[in-house]
Short mmCIF file of C-alpha atoms in Angstrom, two decimals:
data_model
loop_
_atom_site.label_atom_id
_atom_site.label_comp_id
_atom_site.label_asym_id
_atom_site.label_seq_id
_atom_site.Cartn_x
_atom_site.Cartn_y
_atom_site.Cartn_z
CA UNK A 1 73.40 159.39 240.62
CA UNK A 2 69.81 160.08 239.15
CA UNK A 3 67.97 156.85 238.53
CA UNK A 4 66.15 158.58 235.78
CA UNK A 5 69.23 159.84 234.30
CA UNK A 6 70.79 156.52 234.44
CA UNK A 7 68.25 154.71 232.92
CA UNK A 8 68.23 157.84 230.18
CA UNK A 9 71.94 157.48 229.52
CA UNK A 10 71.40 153.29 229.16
CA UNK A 11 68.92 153.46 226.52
CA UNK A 12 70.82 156.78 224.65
CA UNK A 13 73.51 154.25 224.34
CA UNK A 14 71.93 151.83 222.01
CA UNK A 15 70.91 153.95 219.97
CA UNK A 16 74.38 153.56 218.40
CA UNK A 17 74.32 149.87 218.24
CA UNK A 18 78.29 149.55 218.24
CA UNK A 19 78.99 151.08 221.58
CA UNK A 20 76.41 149.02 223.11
CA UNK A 21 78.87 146.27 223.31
CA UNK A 22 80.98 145.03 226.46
CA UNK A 23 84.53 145.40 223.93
CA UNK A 24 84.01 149.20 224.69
CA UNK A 25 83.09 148.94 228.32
CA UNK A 26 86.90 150.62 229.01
CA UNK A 27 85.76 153.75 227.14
CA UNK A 28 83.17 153.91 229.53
CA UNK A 29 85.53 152.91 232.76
CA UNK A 30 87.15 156.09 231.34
CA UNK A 31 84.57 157.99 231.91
CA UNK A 32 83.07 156.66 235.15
CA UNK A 33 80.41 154.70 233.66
CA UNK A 34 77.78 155.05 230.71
CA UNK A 35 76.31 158.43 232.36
CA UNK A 36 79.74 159.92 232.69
CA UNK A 37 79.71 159.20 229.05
CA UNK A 38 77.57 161.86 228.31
CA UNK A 39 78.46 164.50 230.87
CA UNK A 40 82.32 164.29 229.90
CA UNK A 41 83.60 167.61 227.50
CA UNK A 42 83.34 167.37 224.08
CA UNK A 43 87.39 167.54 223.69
CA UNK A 44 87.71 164.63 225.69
CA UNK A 45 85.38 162.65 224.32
CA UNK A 46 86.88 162.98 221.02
CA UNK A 47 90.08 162.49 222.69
CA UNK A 48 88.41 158.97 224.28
CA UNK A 49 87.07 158.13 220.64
CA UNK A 50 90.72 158.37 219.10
CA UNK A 51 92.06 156.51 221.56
CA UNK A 52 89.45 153.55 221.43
CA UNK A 53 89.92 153.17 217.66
CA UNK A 54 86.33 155.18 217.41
CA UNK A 55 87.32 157.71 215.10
CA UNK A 56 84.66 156.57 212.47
CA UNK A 57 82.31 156.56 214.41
CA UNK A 58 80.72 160.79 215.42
CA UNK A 59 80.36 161.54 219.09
CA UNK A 60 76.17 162.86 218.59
CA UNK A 61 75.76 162.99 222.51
CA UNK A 62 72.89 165.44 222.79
CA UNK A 63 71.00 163.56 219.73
CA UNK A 64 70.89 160.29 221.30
CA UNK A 65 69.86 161.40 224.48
CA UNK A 66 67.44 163.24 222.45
CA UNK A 67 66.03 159.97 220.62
CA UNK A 68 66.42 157.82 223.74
CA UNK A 69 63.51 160.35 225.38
CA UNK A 70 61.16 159.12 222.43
CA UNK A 71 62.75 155.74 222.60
CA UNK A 72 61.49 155.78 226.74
CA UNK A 73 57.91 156.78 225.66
CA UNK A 74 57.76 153.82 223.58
CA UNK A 75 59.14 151.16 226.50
CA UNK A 76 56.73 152.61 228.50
CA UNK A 77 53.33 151.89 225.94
CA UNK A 78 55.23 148.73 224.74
CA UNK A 79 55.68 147.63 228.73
CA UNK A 80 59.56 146.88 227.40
CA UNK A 81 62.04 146.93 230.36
CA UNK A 82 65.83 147.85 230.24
CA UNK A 83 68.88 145.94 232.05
CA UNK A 84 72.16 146.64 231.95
CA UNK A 85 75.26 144.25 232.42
CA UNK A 86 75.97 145.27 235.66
CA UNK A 87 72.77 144.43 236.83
CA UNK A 88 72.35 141.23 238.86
CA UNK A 89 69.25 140.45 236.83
CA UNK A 90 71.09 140.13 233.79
CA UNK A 91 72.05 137.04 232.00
CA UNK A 92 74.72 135.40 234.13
CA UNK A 93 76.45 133.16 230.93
CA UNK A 94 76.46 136.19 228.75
CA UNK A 95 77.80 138.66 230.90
CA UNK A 96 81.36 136.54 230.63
CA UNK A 97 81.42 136.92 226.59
CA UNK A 98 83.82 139.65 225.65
CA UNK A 99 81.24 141.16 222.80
CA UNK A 100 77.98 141.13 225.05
CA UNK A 101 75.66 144.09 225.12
CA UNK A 102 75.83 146.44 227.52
CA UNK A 103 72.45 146.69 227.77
CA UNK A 104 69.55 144.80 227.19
CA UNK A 105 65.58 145.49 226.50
CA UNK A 106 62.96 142.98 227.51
CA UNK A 107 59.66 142.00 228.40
CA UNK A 108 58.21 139.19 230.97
CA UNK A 109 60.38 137.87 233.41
CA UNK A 110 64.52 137.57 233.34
CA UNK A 111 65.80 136.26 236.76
CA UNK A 112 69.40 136.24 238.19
CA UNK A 113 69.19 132.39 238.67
CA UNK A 114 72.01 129.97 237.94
CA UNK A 115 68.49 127.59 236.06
CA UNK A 116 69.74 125.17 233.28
CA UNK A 117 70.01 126.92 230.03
CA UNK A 118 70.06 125.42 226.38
CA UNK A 119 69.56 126.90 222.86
CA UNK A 120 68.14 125.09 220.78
CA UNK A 121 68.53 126.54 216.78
CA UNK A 122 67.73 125.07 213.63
CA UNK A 123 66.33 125.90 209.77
CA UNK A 124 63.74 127.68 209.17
CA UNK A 125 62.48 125.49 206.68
CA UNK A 126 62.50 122.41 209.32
CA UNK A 127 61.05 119.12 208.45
CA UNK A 128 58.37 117.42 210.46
CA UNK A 129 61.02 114.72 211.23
CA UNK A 130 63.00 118.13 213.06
CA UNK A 131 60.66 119.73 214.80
CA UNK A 132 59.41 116.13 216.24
CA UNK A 133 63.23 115.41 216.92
CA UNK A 134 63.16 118.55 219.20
CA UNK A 135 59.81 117.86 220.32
CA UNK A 136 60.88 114.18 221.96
CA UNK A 137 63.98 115.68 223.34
CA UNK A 138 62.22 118.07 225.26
CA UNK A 139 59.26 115.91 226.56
CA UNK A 140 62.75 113.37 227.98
CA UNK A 141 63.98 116.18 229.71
CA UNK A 142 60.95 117.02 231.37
CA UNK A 143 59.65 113.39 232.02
CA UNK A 144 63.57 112.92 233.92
CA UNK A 145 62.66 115.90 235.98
CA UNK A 146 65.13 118.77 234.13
CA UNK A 147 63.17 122.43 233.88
CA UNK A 148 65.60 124.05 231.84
CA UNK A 149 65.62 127.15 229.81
CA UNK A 150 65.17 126.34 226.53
CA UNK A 151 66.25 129.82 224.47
CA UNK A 152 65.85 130.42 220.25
CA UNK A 153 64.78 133.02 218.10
CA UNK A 154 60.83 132.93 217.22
CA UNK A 155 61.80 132.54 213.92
CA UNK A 156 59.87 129.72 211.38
CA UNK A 157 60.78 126.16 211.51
CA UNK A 158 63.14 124.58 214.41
CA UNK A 159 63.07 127.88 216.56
CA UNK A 160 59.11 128.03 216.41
CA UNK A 161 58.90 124.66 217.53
CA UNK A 162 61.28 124.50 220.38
CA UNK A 163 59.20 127.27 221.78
CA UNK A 164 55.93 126.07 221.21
CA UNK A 165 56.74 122.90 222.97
CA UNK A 166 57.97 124.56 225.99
CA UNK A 167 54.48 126.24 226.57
CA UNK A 168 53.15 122.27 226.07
CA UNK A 169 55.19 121.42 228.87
CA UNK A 170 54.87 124.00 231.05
CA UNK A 171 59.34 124.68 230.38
CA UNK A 172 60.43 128.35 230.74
CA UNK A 173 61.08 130.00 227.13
CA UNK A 174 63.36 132.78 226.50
CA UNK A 175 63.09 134.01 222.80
CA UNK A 176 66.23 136.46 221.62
CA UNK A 177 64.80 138.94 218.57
CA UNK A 178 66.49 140.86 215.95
CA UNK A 179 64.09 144.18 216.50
CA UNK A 180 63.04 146.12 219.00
CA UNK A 181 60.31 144.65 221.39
CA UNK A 182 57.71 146.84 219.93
CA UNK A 183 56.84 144.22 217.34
CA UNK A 184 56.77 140.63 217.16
CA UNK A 185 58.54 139.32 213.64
CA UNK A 186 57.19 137.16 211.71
CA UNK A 187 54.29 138.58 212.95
CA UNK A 188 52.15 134.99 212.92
CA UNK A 189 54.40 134.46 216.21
CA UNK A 190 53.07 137.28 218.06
CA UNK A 191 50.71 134.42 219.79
CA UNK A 192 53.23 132.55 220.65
CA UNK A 193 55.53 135.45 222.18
CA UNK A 194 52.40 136.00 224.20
CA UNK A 195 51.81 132.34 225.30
CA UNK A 196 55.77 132.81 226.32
CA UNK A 197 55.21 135.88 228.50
CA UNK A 198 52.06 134.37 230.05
CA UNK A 199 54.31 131.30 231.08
CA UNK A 200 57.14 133.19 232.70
CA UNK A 201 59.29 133.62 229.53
CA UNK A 202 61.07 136.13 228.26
CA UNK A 203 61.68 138.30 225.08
CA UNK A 204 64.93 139.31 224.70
CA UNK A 205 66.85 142.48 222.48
CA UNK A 206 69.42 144.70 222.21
CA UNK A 207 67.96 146.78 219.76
CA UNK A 208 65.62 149.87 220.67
CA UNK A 209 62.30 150.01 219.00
CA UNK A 210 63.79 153.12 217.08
CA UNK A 211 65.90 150.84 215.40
CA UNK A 212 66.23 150.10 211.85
CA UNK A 213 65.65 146.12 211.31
CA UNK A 214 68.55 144.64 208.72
CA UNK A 215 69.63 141.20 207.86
CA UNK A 216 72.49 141.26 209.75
CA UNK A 217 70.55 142.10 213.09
CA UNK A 218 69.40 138.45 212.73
CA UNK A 219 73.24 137.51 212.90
CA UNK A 220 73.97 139.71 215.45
CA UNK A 221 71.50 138.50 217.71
CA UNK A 222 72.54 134.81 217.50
CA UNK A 223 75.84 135.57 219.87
CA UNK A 224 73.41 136.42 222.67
CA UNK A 225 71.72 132.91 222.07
CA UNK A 226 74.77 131.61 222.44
CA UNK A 227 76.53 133.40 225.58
CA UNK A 228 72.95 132.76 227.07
CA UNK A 229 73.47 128.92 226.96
CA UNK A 230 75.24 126.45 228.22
CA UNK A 231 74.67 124.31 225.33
CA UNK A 232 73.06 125.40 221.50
CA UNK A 233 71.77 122.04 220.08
CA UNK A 234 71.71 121.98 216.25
CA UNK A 235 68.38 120.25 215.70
CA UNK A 236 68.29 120.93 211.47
CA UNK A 237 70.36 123.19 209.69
CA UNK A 238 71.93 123.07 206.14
CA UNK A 239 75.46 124.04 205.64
CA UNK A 240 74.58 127.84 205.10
CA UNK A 241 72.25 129.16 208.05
CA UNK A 242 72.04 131.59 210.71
CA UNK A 243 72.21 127.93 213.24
CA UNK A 244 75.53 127.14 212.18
CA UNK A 245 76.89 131.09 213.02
CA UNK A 246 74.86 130.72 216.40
CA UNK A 247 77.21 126.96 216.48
CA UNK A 248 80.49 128.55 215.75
CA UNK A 249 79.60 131.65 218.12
CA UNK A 250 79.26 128.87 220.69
CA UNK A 251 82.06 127.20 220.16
CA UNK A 252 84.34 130.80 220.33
CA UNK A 253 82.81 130.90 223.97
CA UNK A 254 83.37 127.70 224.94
CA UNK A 255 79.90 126.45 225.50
CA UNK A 256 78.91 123.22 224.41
CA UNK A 257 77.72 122.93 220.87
CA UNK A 258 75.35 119.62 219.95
CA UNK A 259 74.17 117.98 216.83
CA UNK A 260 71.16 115.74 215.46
CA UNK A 261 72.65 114.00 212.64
CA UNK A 262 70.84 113.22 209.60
CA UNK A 263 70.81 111.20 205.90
CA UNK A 264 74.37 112.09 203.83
CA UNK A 265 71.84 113.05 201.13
CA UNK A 266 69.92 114.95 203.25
CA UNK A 267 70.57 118.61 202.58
CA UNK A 268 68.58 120.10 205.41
CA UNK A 269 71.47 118.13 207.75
CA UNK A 270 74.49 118.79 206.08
CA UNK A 271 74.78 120.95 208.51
CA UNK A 272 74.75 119.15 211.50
CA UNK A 273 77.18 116.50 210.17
CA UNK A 274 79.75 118.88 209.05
CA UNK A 275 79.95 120.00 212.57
CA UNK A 276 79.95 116.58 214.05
CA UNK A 277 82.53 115.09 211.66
CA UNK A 278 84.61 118.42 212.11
CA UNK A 279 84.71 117.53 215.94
CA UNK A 280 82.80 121.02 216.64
CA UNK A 281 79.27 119.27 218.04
CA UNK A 282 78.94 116.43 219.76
CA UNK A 283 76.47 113.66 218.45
CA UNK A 284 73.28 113.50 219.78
CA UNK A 285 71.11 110.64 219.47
CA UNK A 286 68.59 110.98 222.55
CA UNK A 287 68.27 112.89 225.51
CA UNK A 288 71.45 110.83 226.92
CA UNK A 289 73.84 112.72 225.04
CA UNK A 290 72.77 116.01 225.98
CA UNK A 291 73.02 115.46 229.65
CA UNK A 292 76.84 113.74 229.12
CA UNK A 293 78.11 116.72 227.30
CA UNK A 294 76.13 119.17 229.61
CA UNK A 295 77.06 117.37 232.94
CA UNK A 296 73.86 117.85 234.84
CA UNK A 297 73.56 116.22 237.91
CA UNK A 298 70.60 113.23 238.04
CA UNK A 299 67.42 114.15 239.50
CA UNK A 300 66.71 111.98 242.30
CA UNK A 301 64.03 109.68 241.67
CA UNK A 302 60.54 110.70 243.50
CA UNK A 303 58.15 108.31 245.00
CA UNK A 304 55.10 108.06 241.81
CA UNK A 305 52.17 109.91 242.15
CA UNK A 306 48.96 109.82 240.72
CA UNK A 307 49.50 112.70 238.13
CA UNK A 308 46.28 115.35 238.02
CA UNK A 309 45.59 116.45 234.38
CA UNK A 310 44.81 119.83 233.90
CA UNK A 311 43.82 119.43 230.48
CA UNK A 312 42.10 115.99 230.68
CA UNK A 313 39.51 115.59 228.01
CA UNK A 314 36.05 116.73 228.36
CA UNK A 315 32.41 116.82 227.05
CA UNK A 316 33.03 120.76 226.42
CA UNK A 317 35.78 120.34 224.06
CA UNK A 318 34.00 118.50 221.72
CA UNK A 319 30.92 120.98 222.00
CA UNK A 320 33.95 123.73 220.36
CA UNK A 321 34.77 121.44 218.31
CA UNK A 322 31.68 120.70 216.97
CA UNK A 323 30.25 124.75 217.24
CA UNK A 324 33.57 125.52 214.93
CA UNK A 325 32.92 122.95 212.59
CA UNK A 326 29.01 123.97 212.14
CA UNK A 327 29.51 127.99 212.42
CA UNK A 328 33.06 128.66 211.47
CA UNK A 329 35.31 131.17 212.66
CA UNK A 330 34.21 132.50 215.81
CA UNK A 331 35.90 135.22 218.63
CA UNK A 332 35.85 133.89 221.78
CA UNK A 333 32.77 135.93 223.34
CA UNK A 334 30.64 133.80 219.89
CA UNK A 335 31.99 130.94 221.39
CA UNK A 336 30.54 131.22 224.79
CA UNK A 337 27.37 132.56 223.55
CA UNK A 338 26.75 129.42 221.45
CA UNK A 339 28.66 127.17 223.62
CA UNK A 340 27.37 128.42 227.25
CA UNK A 341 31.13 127.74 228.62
CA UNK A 342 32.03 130.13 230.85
CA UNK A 343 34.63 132.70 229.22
CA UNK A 344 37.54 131.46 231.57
CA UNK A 345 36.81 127.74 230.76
CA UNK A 346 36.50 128.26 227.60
CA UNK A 347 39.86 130.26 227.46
CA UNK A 348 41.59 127.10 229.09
CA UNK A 349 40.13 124.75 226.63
CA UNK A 350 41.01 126.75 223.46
CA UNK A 351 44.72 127.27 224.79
CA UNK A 352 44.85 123.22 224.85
CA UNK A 353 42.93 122.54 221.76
CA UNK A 354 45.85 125.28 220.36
CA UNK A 355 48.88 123.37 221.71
CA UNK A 356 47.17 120.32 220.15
CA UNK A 357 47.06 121.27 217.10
CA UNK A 358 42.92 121.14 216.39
CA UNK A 359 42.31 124.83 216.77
CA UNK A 360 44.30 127.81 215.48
CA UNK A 361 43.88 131.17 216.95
CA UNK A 362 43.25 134.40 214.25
CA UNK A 363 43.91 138.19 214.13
CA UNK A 364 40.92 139.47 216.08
CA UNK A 365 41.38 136.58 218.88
CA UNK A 366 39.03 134.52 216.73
CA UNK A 367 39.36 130.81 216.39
CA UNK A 368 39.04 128.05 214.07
CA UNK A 369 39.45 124.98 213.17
CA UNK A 370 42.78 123.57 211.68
#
């Protein structure tokens, strides 16, 4: 078989979203795989379609392959790769869900290791008590020793901030979109998603960049958060929410779901207590909980070392500090002009000053002051 033409016939195949799902793979078996798909005779694919309950759905072979050559010119300027469910790189946990996609786009790095893998999902409109909640959590997991994968959405609120504290402690963050990799929604993440590449993340999709972006895409995408995981944690949600579909999505693949509970007359947890008092997500209090339902095995205890900070405050940062507060917004090549830093110090020191919280990076890779 032609590599090319298998790679062709992958990405032709989500153009229709619907048959790029694993509850069709025996229409393919049919065929002898996704590129037999499009070299079988037009009378027996329609014969296939009938018999697969597909009969609302019109065979356009030739016109996908058509769009998926445009849809290749665009992985290749957007650096997007393709993997399909066969593939050993592909997400071990979701390749056992009966709905998964066939095939899957994606940029940075997506290994076929057996790591530690947790969603963690919440509002978008997350409190500061939340996003704190999910903060501690990770910094216990990582002071025990655990490197798991932490995997959300990029979307506002809880998702944002799972992610964001994953490139603070150096944890591996795969981020599952609702569009094609092309674009980074909202687009005030696109740092972020590039912070998460940098750090040996990954961004995840099933969609094609030709595709159109809907509501429901947002919905769709939460299954593969949750047949990615072992566990989805519900750090904040209300009762209505795309976390509590990504919950029950868990719970119809068996994976563990968790809870943070909140205040009765707290309407951004309603949420998670519904699912804890309706026995579908375990409590959570602290980090303990997580490893009980989970089941992880302890990480033996290592002799203490003196740790070396890589980020340990310096004379330099408050020279930024103080050339942002007197000039304003400056790009980074300002910066070392006024500053004298070298450029790849002074890239180093902004990064930490940005995971901190005192300096915000703008369109234009300018920087200022929070």
């Amino acid at each position: 078989m032609n590599n090319n033409n298998s790679i062709l016939t992958r990405v032709a195949i989500t153009i229709t979203p619907r048959l790029n799902n694993a509850l069709y793979s025996p229409l393919f078996q049919q065929c002898g795989g996704i590129t037999g798909f499009f070299q079988e005779s037009d009378a027996n694919i329609k014969l296939l379609f009938k018999e697969n309950n597909l009969t609302n759905i019109q065979p356009e072979r030739s016109l996908w392959l058509q769009q998926a050559e445009e849809e290749l010119k665009n992985m290749e300027k957007h650096h997007i790769q393709i993997c399909g469910i066969e593939d050993p790189n592909y997400p071990h946990l979701l390749k056992h869900c009966a709905d998964a996609p066939l095939v899957l786009f994606y940029k940075g790095t997506l290994k076929a290791d057996e790591s530690k893998n947790i969603a963690i999902v919440g509002t978008r409109k997350a409190t500061e008590l939340g996003k704190t909640r999910v903060g501690n959590i990770l910094q216990q997991l990582a002071d025990m020793g655990y490197r798991p994968n932490i995997i959300s959405g990029l979307a506002y609120g809880i998702d944002i901030a799972a992610h964001s504290t994953c490139l603070r402690l150096g944890l591996r963050a795969q981020a599952v979109v609702g569009h094609g990799l092309h674009m980074v929604y909202p687009a005030s993440h696109k740092n972020i998603a590039e912070k998460i590449l940098a750090q040996g993340g990954t961004l995840l999709s099933e969609f094609p960049t030709c595709a159109p972006i809907h509501p429901t895409n947002f919905l769709q995408r939460n299954r593969i958060v949750a047949g990615m995981s072992e566990a989805v944690l519900v750090a904040e949600s209300p009762v209505k929410g795309g976390a509590m579909s990504t919950a029950r999505q868990a719970l119809s693949y068996s994976r563990n779901v968790l809870a943070i509970p909140g205040r009765p007359e707290d309407s951004n947890y309603t949420g998670c207590n519904m699912l804890i008092k309706q026995n579908i997500a375990a409590l959570v209090e602290n980090v303990s909980d997580i490893l009980e339902a989970v089941n992880w095995e302890p990480i033996p205890t290592r002799p203490h070392q003196t740790s070396i900070d890589f980020f340990s405050a310096s004379n330099d940062e408050d020279l930024i500090k103080q050339t942002l507060t007197n000039a304003g917004e400056q790009n980074i090549d300002q910066l070392h002009q006024l500053t004298r830093i070298p450029v790849h110090d002074l890239s180093v020191l902004l990064l930490k000053l940005e995971l901190e919280g005192i300096v915000t990076q703008l369109p234009g890779k300018c920087y200022s002051l929070i």
